[in-house]
Tab-separated table of C-alpha atoms in Angstrom:
chain	number	residue	atom	x	y	z
P	1	UNK	CA	-5.967	249.348	-23.539
P	2	UNK	CA	-3.511	251.113	-25.855
P	3	UNK	CA	-1.487	247.883	-26.210
P	4	UNK	CA	-4.559	245.969	-27.337
P	5	UNK	CA	-5.224	248.691	-29.900
P	6	UNK	CA	-1.616	248.589	-31.130
P	7	UNK	CA	-1.691	244.854	-31.857
P	8	UNK	CA	-5.023	244.974	-33.632
P	9	UNK	CA	-4.378	248.041	-35.755
P	10	UNK	CA	-1.335	246.566	-37.522
P	11	UNK	CA	-2.289	245.731	-41.136
P	12	UNK	CA	-6.019	246.294	-40.479
P	13	UNK	CA	-6.489	248.311	-43.626
P	14	UNK	CA	-5.397	248.329	-47.253
P	15	UNK	CA	-5.795	251.227	-49.667
P	16	UNK	CA	-7.987	250.535	-52.718
P	17	UNK	CA	-9.155	253.408	-54.911
P	18	UNK	CA	-8.107	255.788	-52.110
P	19	UNK	CA	-10.631	254.240	-49.697
P	20	UNK	CA	-9.915	252.264	-46.549
P	21	UNK	CA	-10.780	248.557	-46.822
P	22	UNK	CA	-11.150	246.102	-43.972
P	23	UNK	CA	-8.816	243.082	-44.162
P	24	UNK	CA	-8.208	240.088	-41.946
P	25	UNK	CA	-5.511	240.432	-39.329
P	26	UNK	CA	-2.065	239.224	-40.310
P	27	UNK	CA	-1.547	235.616	-39.238
P	28	UNK	CA	1.830	236.518	-37.835
P	29	UNK	CA	0.094	238.404	-35.018
P	30	UNK	CA	-1.842	235.421	-33.724
P	31	UNK	CA	0.903	234.344	-31.398
P	32	UNK	CA	1.101	237.855	-30.001
P	33	UNK	CA	-2.638	237.950	-29.421
P	34	UNK	CA	-2.475	234.761	-27.385
P	35	UNK	CA	-0.045	236.573	-25.128
P	36	UNK	CA	-1.926	239.891	-24.844
P	37	UNK	CA	-4.618	238.828	-22.324
P	38	UNK	CA	-1.962	237.792	-19.828
P	39	UNK	CA	-0.521	241.311	-19.899
P	40	UNK	CA	-3.801	242.674	-18.589
P	41	UNK	CA	-5.293	239.855	-16.542
P	42	UNK	CA	-5.609	240.086	-12.799
P	43	UNK	CA	-8.316	238.845	-10.431
P	44	UNK	CA	-9.555	242.434	-10.147
P	45	UNK	CA	-10.136	242.614	-13.887
P	46	UNK	CA	-12.750	239.876	-13.983
P	47	UNK	CA	-16.312	240.915	-14.580
P	48	UNK	CA	-18.156	242.694	-11.806
P	49	UNK	CA	-18.822	240.706	-8.658
P	50	UNK	CA	-16.002	238.279	-9.421
P	51	UNK	CA	-17.686	236.543	-12.368
P	52	UNK	CA	-15.666	235.276	-15.286
P	53	UNK	CA	-16.058	235.786	-19.015
P	54	UNK	CA	-19.145	233.905	-20.290
P	55	UNK	CA	-17.299	233.210	-23.548
P	56	UNK	CA	-15.177	230.751	-21.615
P	57	UNK	CA	-17.643	229.358	-19.074
P	58	UNK	CA	-20.992	227.658	-19.078
P	59	UNK	CA	-23.863	230.123	-18.716
P	60	UNK	CA	-25.961	229.834	-15.595
P	61	UNK	CA	-29.156	229.674	-17.698
P	62	UNK	CA	-30.122	228.435	-21.132
P	63	UNK	CA	-31.072	230.884	-23.881
P	64	UNK	CA	-34.473	230.264	-25.438
P	65	UNK	CA	-35.979	231.530	-28.699
P	66	UNK	CA	-39.714	231.733	-29.390
P	67	UNK	CA	-40.737	232.500	-32.957
P	68	UNK	CA	-43.950	234.528	-33.196
P	69	UNK	CA	-44.680	234.557	-36.933
P	70	UNK	CA	-48.020	236.336	-36.400
P	71	UNK	CA	-46.447	239.376	-34.717
P	72	UNK	CA	-43.214	239.071	-36.725
P	73	UNK	CA	-40.764	238.753	-33.878
P	74	UNK	CA	-38.507	236.329	-32.042
P	75	UNK	CA	-38.651	236.530	-28.248
P	76	UNK	CA	-35.374	235.857	-26.454
P	77	UNK	CA	-35.306	234.500	-22.912
P	78	UNK	CA	-32.557	233.467	-20.537
P	79	UNK	CA	-33.756	230.728	-18.235
P	80	UNK	CA	-37.388	231.586	-17.571
P	81	UNK	CA	-36.833	235.349	-17.829
P	82	UNK	CA	-37.570	237.489	-20.887
P	83	UNK	CA	-34.572	239.398	-22.273
P	84	UNK	CA	-35.495	241.042	-25.591
P	85	UNK	CA	-37.291	240.561	-28.903
P	86	UNK	CA	-35.923	240.663	-32.413
P	87	UNK	CA	-38.722	242.607	-34.157
P	88	UNK	CA	-39.288	242.767	-37.891
P	89	UNK	CA	-42.937	243.841	-37.858
P	90	UNK	CA	-42.589	246.828	-40.190
P	91	UNK	CA	-43.519	249.361	-37.502
P	92	UNK	CA	-40.006	250.697	-37.990
P	93	UNK	CA	-38.211	250.640	-41.381
P	94	UNK	CA	-35.538	248.337	-39.965
P	95	UNK	CA	-35.378	245.278	-37.693
P	96	UNK	CA	-34.621	246.139	-34.050
P	97	UNK	CA	-34.060	244.540	-30.665
P	98	UNK	CA	-36.845	245.878	-28.450
P	99	UNK	CA	-37.372	246.074	-25.530
P	100	UNK	CA	-34.142	245.182	-23.722
P	101	UNK	CA	-34.483	244.190	-20.053
P	102	UNK	CA	-31.980	243.828	-17.247
P	103	UNK	CA	-31.777	240.546	-15.399
P	104	UNK	CA	-33.987	242.165	-12.743
P	105	UNK	CA	-36.662	242.845	-15.371
P	106	UNK	CA	-36.260	246.605	-15.930
P	107	UNK	CA	-36.487	248.004	-19.473
P	108	UNK	CA	-33.404	250.050	-20.329
P	109	UNK	CA	-34.839	251.038	-23.726
P	110	UNK	CA	-37.275	253.890	-24.364
P	111	UNK	CA	-40.911	252.868	-24.926
P	112	UNK	CA	-41.802	255.372	-27.691
P	113	UNK	CA	-42.962	254.770	-30.376
P	114	UNK	CA	-43.939	251.182	-29.467
P	115	UNK	CA	-45.296	251.814	-25.976
P	116	UNK	CA	-46.762	254.739	-24.073
P	117	UNK	CA	-44.897	255.702	-20.915
P	118	UNK	CA	-45.498	258.744	-18.755
P	119	UNK	CA	-42.984	261.615	-18.865
P	120	UNK	CA	-41.124	260.247	-21.876
P	121	UNK	CA	-39.794	262.213	-24.844
P	122	UNK	CA	-41.511	261.776	-28.209
P	123	UNK	CA	-38.672	263.060	-30.394
P	124	UNK	CA	-36.859	261.058	-33.070
P	125	UNK	CA	-39.385	258.271	-33.806
P	126	UNK	CA	-36.623	256.401	-35.651
P	127	UNK	CA	-34.816	255.816	-32.330
P	128	UNK	CA	-36.225	252.425	-31.373
P	129	UNK	CA	-34.518	249.856	-29.149
P	130	UNK	CA	-31.110	248.717	-30.410
P	131	UNK	CA	-30.539	248.988	-34.145
P	132	UNK	CA	-27.932	249.115	-36.912
P	133	UNK	CA	-28.098	251.415	-39.953
P	134	UNK	CA	-26.517	254.505	-41.511
P	135	UNK	CA	-27.370	258.009	-42.665
P	136	UNK	CA	-25.849	258.048	-46.162
P	137	UNK	CA	-25.702	254.900	-48.299
P	138	UNK	CA	-25.510	255.812	-51.981
P	139	UNK	CA	-27.099	259.108	-50.996
P	140	UNK	CA	-30.028	257.493	-49.163
P	141	UNK	CA	-30.764	258.071	-45.479
P	142	UNK	CA	-31.421	254.767	-43.731
P	143	UNK	CA	-30.964	256.212	-40.232
P	144	UNK	CA	-33.736	258.842	-40.091
P	145	UNK	CA	-36.443	256.903	-41.909
P	146	UNK	CA	-39.648	256.377	-39.885
P	147	UNK	CA	-43.446	256.482	-40.096
P	148	UNK	CA	-43.168	260.270	-39.600
P	149	UNK	CA	-41.569	260.858	-43.022
P	150	UNK	CA	-44.173	262.173	-45.503
P	151	UNK	CA	-44.744	259.969	-48.529
P	152	UNK	CA	-43.597	262.811	-50.795
P	153	UNK	CA	-40.159	262.728	-49.134
P	154	UNK	CA	-39.663	258.955	-48.993
P	155	UNK	CA	-37.591	259.130	-52.170
P	156	UNK	CA	-34.629	260.243	-50.013
P	157	UNK	CA	-34.794	257.344	-47.539
P	158	UNK	CA	-33.767	253.705	-47.555
P	159	UNK	CA	-35.420	250.792	-45.777
P	160	UNK	CA	-33.993	247.600	-44.275
P	161	UNK	CA	-36.284	244.628	-44.884
P	162	UNK	CA	-36.067	241.438	-42.850
P	163	UNK	CA	-35.712	238.541	-45.301
P	164	UNK	CA	-35.462	235.379	-43.236
P	165	UNK	CA	-34.248	233.698	-40.089
P	166	UNK	CA	-31.266	231.562	-41.001
P	167	UNK	CA	-30.899	229.748	-37.680
P	168	UNK	CA	-31.844	229.718	-33.988
P	169	UNK	CA	-29.342	227.815	-31.862
P	170	UNK	CA	-30.428	227.769	-28.229
P	171	UNK	CA	-27.340	225.819	-27.186
P	172	UNK	CA	-25.066	228.618	-28.387
P	173	UNK	CA	-27.574	231.365	-27.702
P	174	UNK	CA	-27.310	232.451	-31.346
P	175	UNK	CA	-29.890	233.948	-33.668
P	176	UNK	CA	-28.841	234.471	-37.300
P	177	UNK	CA	-30.938	236.583	-39.656
P	178	UNK	CA	-30.726	237.970	-43.162
P	179	UNK	CA	-31.947	241.395	-44.285
P	180	UNK	CA	-31.909	243.554	-47.404
P	181	UNK	CA	-31.028	247.267	-47.575
P	182	UNK	CA	-33.250	248.656	-50.355
P	183	UNK	CA	-33.838	251.870	-52.241
P	184	UNK	CA	-37.318	253.441	-52.451
P	185	UNK	CA	-37.603	251.789	-55.879
P	186	UNK	CA	-37.036	248.369	-54.294
P	187	UNK	CA	-33.492	247.793	-55.550
P	188	UNK	CA	-31.229	245.974	-53.082
P	189	UNK	CA	-27.971	247.740	-52.250
P	190	UNK	CA	-26.721	245.486	-49.467
P	191	UNK	CA	-27.353	241.974	-48.227
P	192	UNK	CA	-27.044	241.921	-44.448
P	193	UNK	CA	-26.321	238.765	-42.476
P	194	UNK	CA	-26.354	239.335	-38.726
P	195	UNK	CA	-25.516	236.884	-35.973
P	196	UNK	CA	-26.733	237.809	-32.493
P	197	UNK	CA	-25.367	235.998	-29.483
P	198	UNK	CA	-27.151	236.362	-26.143
P	199	UNK	CA	-25.441	235.528	-22.849
P	200	UNK	CA	-25.717	236.108	-19.126
P	201	UNK	CA	-23.234	235.856	-16.295
P	202	UNK	CA	-24.129	237.033	-12.823
P	203	UNK	CA	-26.033	240.320	-13.138
P	204	UNK	CA	-24.599	241.106	-16.563
P	205	UNK	CA	-26.419	240.299	-19.779
P	206	UNK	CA	-24.614	240.357	-23.116
P	207	UNK	CA	-25.624	241.001	-26.705
P	208	UNK	CA	-22.932	240.326	-29.300
P	209	UNK	CA	-23.710	241.507	-32.798
P	210	UNK	CA	-21.739	240.457	-35.872
P	211	UNK	CA	-23.064	242.049	-39.068
P	212	UNK	CA	-21.766	241.245	-42.551
P	213	UNK	CA	-22.751	243.716	-45.258
P	214	UNK	CA	-22.309	242.399	-48.797
P	215	UNK	CA	-22.562	244.943	-51.585
P	216	UNK	CA	-24.936	243.893	-54.368
P	217	UNK	CA	-23.792	246.874	-56.410
P	218	UNK	CA	-21.113	249.521	-55.960
P	219	UNK	CA	-21.997	251.113	-52.632
P	220	UNK	CA	-20.699	254.229	-50.892
P	221	UNK	CA	-20.977	255.172	-47.216
P	222	UNK	CA	-20.336	258.912	-47.320
P	223	UNK	CA	-19.141	260.344	-44.000
P	224	UNK	CA	-22.240	261.125	-41.939
P	225	UNK	CA	-22.893	261.608	-38.223
P	226	UNK	CA	-25.977	259.351	-38.262
P	227	UNK	CA	-24.820	255.816	-37.512
P	228	UNK	CA	-24.057	253.018	-36.961
P	229	UNK	CA	-24.937	250.760	-34.007
P	230	UNK	CA	-27.271	252.702	-31.714
P	231	UNK	CA	-29.568	252.404	-28.705
P	232	UNK	CA	-32.185	254.801	-27.268
P	233	UNK	CA	-32.649	254.493	-23.533
P	234	UNK	CA	-35.376	255.049	-20.939
P	235	UNK	CA	-35.973	258.537	-19.539
P	236	UNK	CA	-34.318	257.743	-16.194
P	237	UNK	CA	-31.042	256.967	-17.997
P	238	UNK	CA	-30.917	260.262	-19.883
P	239	UNK	CA	-28.604	263.045	-18.739
P	240	UNK	CA	-30.319	265.846	-16.779
P	241	UNK	CA	-31.139	268.841	-19.008
P	242	UNK	CA	-32.791	272.260	-18.742
P	243	UNK	CA	-33.749	272.418	-22.447
P	244	UNK	CA	-37.463	272.480	-23.424
P	245	UNK	CA	-38.933	269.429	-25.102
P	246	UNK	CA	-42.138	267.478	-25.794
P	247	UNK	CA	-43.203	264.675	-23.463
P	248	UNK	CA	-46.122	262.275	-23.204
P	249	UNK	CA	-48.532	261.656	-20.357
P	250	UNK	CA	-49.699	258.193	-19.306
P	251	UNK	CA	-52.321	258.244	-22.090
P	252	UNK	CA	-49.804	259.114	-24.774
P	253	UNK	CA	-50.852	262.759	-25.146
P	254	UNK	CA	-47.961	265.008	-26.161
P	255	UNK	CA	-47.274	268.191	-24.198
P	256	UNK	CA	-44.571	270.783	-24.777
P	257	UNK	CA	-42.559	271.377	-21.610
P	258	UNK	CA	-40.655	274.661	-21.313
P	259	UNK	CA	-38.616	273.661	-18.257
P	260	UNK	CA	-37.749	269.990	-17.842
P	261	UNK	CA	-38.373	268.128	-14.620
P	262	UNK	CA	-35.179	266.173	-14.008
P	263	UNK	CA	-36.538	264.218	-11.061
P	264	UNK	CA	-35.362	260.636	-11.416
P	265	UNK	CA	-33.155	261.465	-14.451
P	266	UNK	CA	-29.753	260.122	-13.471
P	267	UNK	CA	-27.732	259.135	-16.544
P	268	UNK	CA	-24.067	259.866	-17.186
P	269	UNK	CA	-21.649	258.766	-19.899
P	270	UNK	CA	-18.088	257.535	-19.489
P	271	UNK	CA	-15.808	256.942	-22.465
P	272	UNK	CA	-12.788	254.669	-22.478
P	273	UNK	CA	-10.561	257.737	-22.949
P	274	UNK	CA	-11.915	259.335	-19.772
P	275	UNK	CA	-14.509	261.772	-21.115
P	276	UNK	CA	-17.797	262.083	-19.256
P	277	UNK	CA	-21.289	263.456	-19.817
P	278	UNK	CA	-22.019	265.426	-22.972
P	279	UNK	CA	-18.273	265.719	-23.639
P	280	UNK	CA	-18.262	262.109	-24.907
P	281	UNK	CA	-20.084	263.173	-28.086
P	282	UNK	CA	-17.794	263.278	-31.113
P	283	UNK	CA	-14.818	261.664	-29.377
P	284	UNK	CA	-13.109	258.375	-30.213
P	285	UNK	CA	-13.452	255.600	-27.660
P	286	UNK	CA	-13.051	251.836	-27.577
P	287	UNK	CA	-16.217	251.694	-25.483
P	288	UNK	CA	-18.791	253.971	-23.893
P	289	UNK	CA	-20.704	253.266	-20.676
P	290	UNK	CA	-23.997	254.844	-19.614
P	291	UNK	CA	-24.881	254.585	-15.921
P	292	UNK	CA	-27.934	255.647	-13.950
P	293	UNK	CA	-30.639	254.565	-11.537
P	294	UNK	CA	-33.693	252.842	-12.976
P	295	UNK	CA	-36.670	252.242	-10.676
P	296	UNK	CA	-34.401	252.564	-7.656
P	297	UNK	CA	-31.700	250.209	-8.953
P	298	UNK	CA	-28.225	251.050	-10.322
P	299	UNK	CA	-28.011	250.117	-14.010
P	300	UNK	CA	-25.178	250.281	-16.550
P	301	UNK	CA	-25.146	249.844	-20.321
P	302	UNK	CA	-21.814	249.547	-22.116
P	303	UNK	CA	-21.329	249.345	-25.879
P	304	UNK	CA	-17.946	247.996	-26.982
P	305	UNK	CA	-16.293	248.479	-30.359
P	306	UNK	CA	-14.316	245.574	-31.849
P	307	UNK	CA	-10.642	246.142	-32.793
P	308	UNK	CA	-11.188	244.666	-36.275
P	309	UNK	CA	-13.932	247.128	-37.139
P	310	UNK	CA	-13.348	249.835	-39.728
P	311	UNK	CA	-12.220	253.046	-38.063
P	312	UNK	CA	-11.521	251.514	-34.639
P	313	UNK	CA	-11.831	253.138	-32.177
P	314	UNK	CA	-15.158	254.561	-33.312
P	315	UNK	CA	-16.411	258.087	-32.918
P	316	UNK	CA	-19.443	258.270	-30.611
P	317	UNK	CA	-22.747	259.879	-31.452
P	318	UNK	CA	-23.747	260.139	-27.772
P	319	UNK	CA	-26.510	262.556	-26.816
P	320	UNK	CA	-27.807	263.580	-23.424
P	321	UNK	CA	-31.391	262.804	-24.405
P	322	UNK	CA	-30.673	259.079	-24.383
P	323	UNK	CA	-29.154	258.161	-27.752
P	324	UNK	CA	-25.718	256.677	-27.967
P	325	UNK	CA	-24.191	255.037	-30.993
P	326	UNK	CA	-20.804	253.860	-32.244
P	327	UNK	CA	-20.090	255.526	-35.585
P	328	UNK	CA	-16.813	254.605	-37.306
P	329	UNK	CA	-17.960	255.982	-40.679
P	330	UNK	CA	-18.640	259.639	-39.845
P	331	UNK	CA	-15.045	260.742	-39.498
P	332	UNK	CA	-15.220	263.983	-41.524
P	333	UNK	CA	-18.121	265.210	-39.384
P	334	UNK	CA	-16.702	264.372	-35.969
P	335	UNK	CA	-13.148	265.517	-36.780
P	336	UNK	CA	-14.392	268.753	-38.382
P	337	UNK	CA	-12.781	267.759	-41.668
P	338	UNK	CA	-9.388	266.758	-40.286
P	339	UNK	CA	-10.059	263.097	-41.200
P	340	UNK	CA	-12.086	261.620	-44.028
P	341	UNK	CA	-13.119	258.024	-44.683
P	342	UNK	CA	-15.966	257.910	-47.251
P	343	UNK	CA	-15.890	254.121	-47.132
P	344	UNK	CA	-16.891	252.212	-50.279
P	345	UNK	CA	-17.617	248.652	-51.304
P	346	UNK	CA	-17.440	247.417	-54.862
P	347	UNK	CA	-20.113	244.974	-55.983
P	348	UNK	CA	-19.662	241.572	-54.268
P	349	UNK	CA	-17.306	242.975	-51.617
P	350	UNK	CA	-18.187	242.569	-47.939
P	351	UNK	CA	-17.402	244.293	-44.664
P	352	UNK	CA	-17.862	243.014	-41.105
P	353	UNK	CA	-18.902	245.007	-38.032
P	354	UNK	CA	-18.879	243.572	-34.499
P	355	UNK	CA	-20.234	245.100	-31.295
P	356	UNK	CA	-20.710	243.835	-27.762
P	357	UNK	CA	-23.302	245.300	-25.398
P	358	UNK	CA	-23.323	244.747	-21.641
P	359	UNK	CA	-26.514	245.334	-19.629
P	360	UNK	CA	-25.732	245.254	-15.919
P	361	UNK	CA	-27.921	245.812	-12.866
P	362	UNK	CA	-27.452	246.007	-9.119
P	363	UNK	CA	-24.265	248.075	-9.141
P	364	UNK	CA	-22.243	250.375	-11.361
P	365	UNK	CA	-20.317	248.312	-13.911
P	366	UNK	CA	-16.604	249.114	-13.300
P	367	UNK	CA	-14.498	250.315	-16.216
P	368	UNK	CA	-12.060	247.467	-15.466
P	369	UNK	CA	-14.826	244.970	-16.181
P	370	UNK	CA	-15.593	246.642	-19.505
P	371	UNK	CA	-11.931	246.644	-20.476
P	372	UNK	CA	-11.735	242.940	-19.664
P	373	UNK	CA	-14.853	242.368	-21.764
P	374	UNK	CA	-13.147	244.178	-24.648
P	375	UNK	CA	-10.101	241.917	-24.372
P	376	UNK	CA	-12.322	238.842	-24.354
P	377	UNK	CA	-14.382	240.192	-27.262
P	378	UNK	CA	-11.225	240.900	-29.277
P	379	UNK	CA	-10.319	237.214	-29.053
P	380	UNK	CA	-13.669	236.128	-30.486
């Protein structure tokens, strides 16, 4: 994977006002990129179970979108099977994808705070489904905002408001939305345009996210550990732990547990650089995979960074309690001050972030399959 990184990192940045800016890849590299996949391709590097890249083949099932304007969501199905919902109902101060199901119908995302599930943690109510936000935008915390923040403290938090659905293309499996990142006073800092693409091949489901952030005024993203593209997973996919915590019963009642019961808790992280478990936190990786057993079935979730993203490969905010997120903007925190980014956008400037998520069931998703998915994603 180092060769892929080498090609994509050439001329990825320019220096403006001492801050790193994202720029389009030099056209002279296009010929090289056409050659790169052949350096890595072999029959063993296809997706798990011998399937090919869905970017280049017809999906086995059609993607369907169902707009529910009453409940403020768009349900996403593949064939006749539910996949996820794009929710903008205001129950969280940001739009999210929730829940996310495997092809076999198992929810890989945590239920809290939307649903009550037995033996589930009730920490961090802002960790909902799969989301995208950041902990310091012009001094405002968009990451930690939730219903649990007292009104007297809301002045320190930002909110992402869903504005409109721009398009739903079932043929391409694409949902395009527009949102606004606002201050507590209602001023818009960023206009967000996000294109989701939903796919399935074999037992692997895909979510591609392309987010364009356009600055409506001068906007700073001060280095912060809380960001950027994150998911909170079901209890069974957490890493075993002996730390005390608070859990719910089947009725939603919270109980403090001094010694955790790790029965059925099977998760483990693997980073592209070889780190595992809790050691993945704070390290740079092109992708991170979480594996475990969910309701008796092997399940894997992989989140893949895109080579054109700022700060590629991202640092990973990966916690044993079920949060993992790609954070390219928190460099000073994760490097203990050895690196600093403090990314900024002037008014009218834009930046693009792309991430690919794989949700696989029935077997452990091999690292070779994830690396092939990264190569395919890099070409998109």
